[in-house]
Short mmCIF file of C-alpha atoms in Angstrom, two decimals:
data_model
loop_
_atom_site.label_atom_id
_atom_site.label_comp_id
_atom_site.label_asym_id
_atom_site.label_seq_id
_atom_site.Cartn_x
_atom_site.Cartn_y
_atom_site.Cartn_z
CA MET M 1 -8.88 -5.00 -3.22
CA SER M 2 -8.28 -1.87 -1.27
CA ASN M 3 -8.64 1.54 -2.85
CA GLU M 4 -5.81 2.79 -0.62
CA PRO M 5 -2.06 2.79 -1.36
CA VAL M 6 -0.34 -0.55 -0.70
CA PRO M 7 3.08 -0.27 0.97
CA LEU M 8 4.97 -3.20 -0.59
CA LYS M 9 7.44 -3.57 2.31
CA LYS M 10 4.51 -3.96 4.72
CA ALA M 11 2.74 -6.37 2.36
CA LEU M 12 5.89 -8.51 2.05
CA ALA M 13 6.36 -8.51 5.83
CA SER M 14 2.83 -9.88 6.29
CA PHE M 15 3.70 -13.42 5.12
CA ASP M 16 6.62 -15.88 5.14
CA ALA M 17 5.60 -18.55 2.61
CA LEU M 18 8.02 -18.99 -0.28
CA TRP M 19 6.83 -19.38 -3.88
CA SER M 20 3.29 -18.43 -2.85
CA PRO M 21 2.38 -15.12 -4.52
CA ARG M 22 0.00 -12.66 -2.88
CA ILE M 23 -2.22 -10.34 -4.90
CA VAL M 24 -1.65 -6.72 -3.86
CA THR M 25 -3.96 -5.10 -6.41
CA ARG M 26 -5.63 -5.59 -9.77
CA VAL M 27 -5.32 -3.60 -12.99
CA ASN M 28 -8.22 -4.35 -15.34
CA ASP M 29 -8.14 -8.15 -15.62
CA TYR M 30 -4.55 -8.47 -14.36
CA ASP M 31 -3.25 -9.40 -10.91
CA VAL M 32 -0.29 -7.55 -9.47
CA ARG M 33 1.37 -10.14 -7.23
CA ILE M 34 4.30 -10.13 -4.87
CA ALA M 35 6.23 -13.18 -3.73
CA LYS M 36 9.15 -14.20 -1.59
CA ILE M 37 11.31 -16.76 -3.32
CA GLU M 38 14.41 -18.78 -2.54
CA GLY M 39 15.96 -21.74 -4.29
CA GLU M 40 14.46 -23.14 -7.48
CA HIS M 41 10.96 -23.11 -8.91
CA VAL M 42 9.96 -25.61 -11.62
CA TRP M 43 10.32 -25.51 -15.38
CA HIS M 44 6.96 -24.33 -16.69
CA VAL M 45 5.18 -22.62 -19.57
CA HIS M 46 2.37 -20.11 -19.79
CA ASP M 47 0.83 -20.94 -23.18
CA ASP M 48 -1.40 -17.88 -23.52
CA THR M 49 0.26 -15.07 -21.59
CA ASP M 50 3.57 -13.30 -21.06
CA GLU M 51 4.92 -13.16 -17.49
CA PHE M 52 6.35 -9.89 -16.15
CA PHE M 53 8.89 -9.85 -13.30
CA LEU M 54 10.22 -6.90 -11.25
CA VAL M 55 12.86 -7.65 -8.62
CA LEU M 56 12.06 -5.70 -5.45
CA ASP M 57 14.90 -7.14 -3.35
CA GLY M 58 17.70 -9.61 -3.96
CA GLU M 59 18.58 -11.18 -7.27
CA LEU M 60 16.47 -13.38 -9.57
CA HIS M 61 17.75 -15.78 -12.22
CA ILE M 62 15.41 -17.01 -14.95
CA SER M 63 16.49 -19.93 -17.11
CA LEU M 64 14.83 -19.95 -20.53
CA ARG M 65 14.47 -22.74 -23.09
CA GLU M 66 14.14 -20.88 -26.35
CA THR M 67 13.74 -22.29 -29.86
CA ASP M 68 17.45 -22.38 -30.67
CA ARG M 69 19.13 -22.27 -27.25
CA GLU M 70 18.93 -22.34 -23.48
CA ARG M 71 20.06 -19.28 -21.55
CA THR M 72 19.75 -17.63 -18.14
CA VAL M 73 18.96 -13.99 -17.51
CA LEU M 74 20.14 -12.37 -14.29
CA LEU M 75 17.91 -9.71 -12.74
CA PRO M 76 19.39 -7.59 -9.94
CA GLN M 77 17.22 -5.50 -7.63
CA GLY M 78 15.20 -2.98 -9.64
CA ALA M 79 15.42 -4.91 -12.94
CA VAL M 80 12.42 -6.03 -14.98
CA PHE M 81 12.03 -8.85 -17.50
CA THR M 82 9.15 -10.32 -19.46
CA VAL M 83 9.10 -14.02 -20.33
CA PRO M 84 7.23 -14.33 -23.64
CA ARG M 85 4.18 -16.60 -23.76
CA GLY M 86 5.01 -20.14 -24.76
CA THR M 87 8.60 -19.94 -23.46
CA GLU M 88 9.58 -22.66 -21.01
CA HIS M 89 11.28 -21.04 -18.03
CA LYS M 90 12.48 -21.68 -14.48
CA PRO M 91 12.92 -18.84 -11.98
CA TYR M 92 15.38 -19.30 -9.13
CA ALA M 93 16.95 -17.18 -6.43
CA PRO M 94 19.98 -18.83 -4.80
CA ALA M 95 20.13 -16.25 -1.98
CA GLY M 96 16.43 -15.34 -1.89
CA ALA M 97 14.52 -12.46 -3.44
CA ALA M 98 11.28 -10.54 -3.35
CA ILE M 99 9.54 -10.06 -6.69
CA LEU M 100 6.50 -8.40 -8.21
CA MET M 101 4.66 -10.10 -11.09
CA PHE M 102 1.99 -8.85 -13.45
CA GLU M 103 -0.26 -11.57 -14.94
CA PRO M 104 -3.84 -12.13 -16.06
CA ALA M 105 -6.10 -12.91 -13.07
CA GLY M 106 -6.21 -16.61 -12.33
CA THR M 107 -2.86 -17.46 -13.94
CA PRO M 108 -1.43 -20.50 -12.08
CA THR M 109 2.09 -20.08 -10.67
CA VAL M 110 3.26 -23.25 -12.40
CA GLY M 111 1.83 -22.30 -15.79
CA ASP M 112 -0.21 -24.47 -18.10
CA ARG M 113 2.47 -27.16 -18.44
CA HIS M 114 5.17 -27.90 -15.88
CA ASP M 115 7.66 -30.36 -14.44
CA GLU M 116 6.74 -32.29 -11.32
CA VAL M 117 6.02 -29.84 -8.52
CA PRO M 118 8.16 -30.29 -5.37
CA ASP M 119 6.61 -29.97 -1.92
CA HIS M 120 8.02 -26.47 -1.34
CA VAL M 121 6.16 -25.01 -4.35
CA GLU M 122 2.50 -24.19 -3.83
CA ILE M 123 0.27 -24.34 -6.91
CA THR M 124 -1.73 -21.17 -6.60
CA THR M 125 -3.35 -18.42 -8.59
CA GLY M 126 -2.41 -15.92 -5.90
CA HIS M 127 -3.87 -15.04 -2.51
CA PRO M 128 -5.30 -11.57 -1.90
CA LEU M 129 -3.58 -9.64 0.86
CA ASN M 130 -5.65 -7.79 3.41
CA THR M 131 -3.51 -4.69 3.61
#
């Protein structure tokens, strides 16, 4: 990782792949990742960690399957939301979005348990950017 400031707009402009997060920096044992997303991800669960989302551009929807109900949260640009560990969830962005996530290093994008992964979703633990 660089010890220089990372301009997020430049980092986002450096790749086109959807649903393929890039690591922009690390904080202790956590990756700070950015991703471009459009359409639907898969239902998945992170058994041992929360998942933090910040919407940099666009609008993100996150469907949640909670103990007593299913609901969807809507995150406009600038909004943050944390999916609690063990909560099945599915992010989607009908019109596309750019997001920042904060997760323990090595956390797979499809969680520990997930639905079948479609071709457009890359199973990754993040790719470092060379900014």
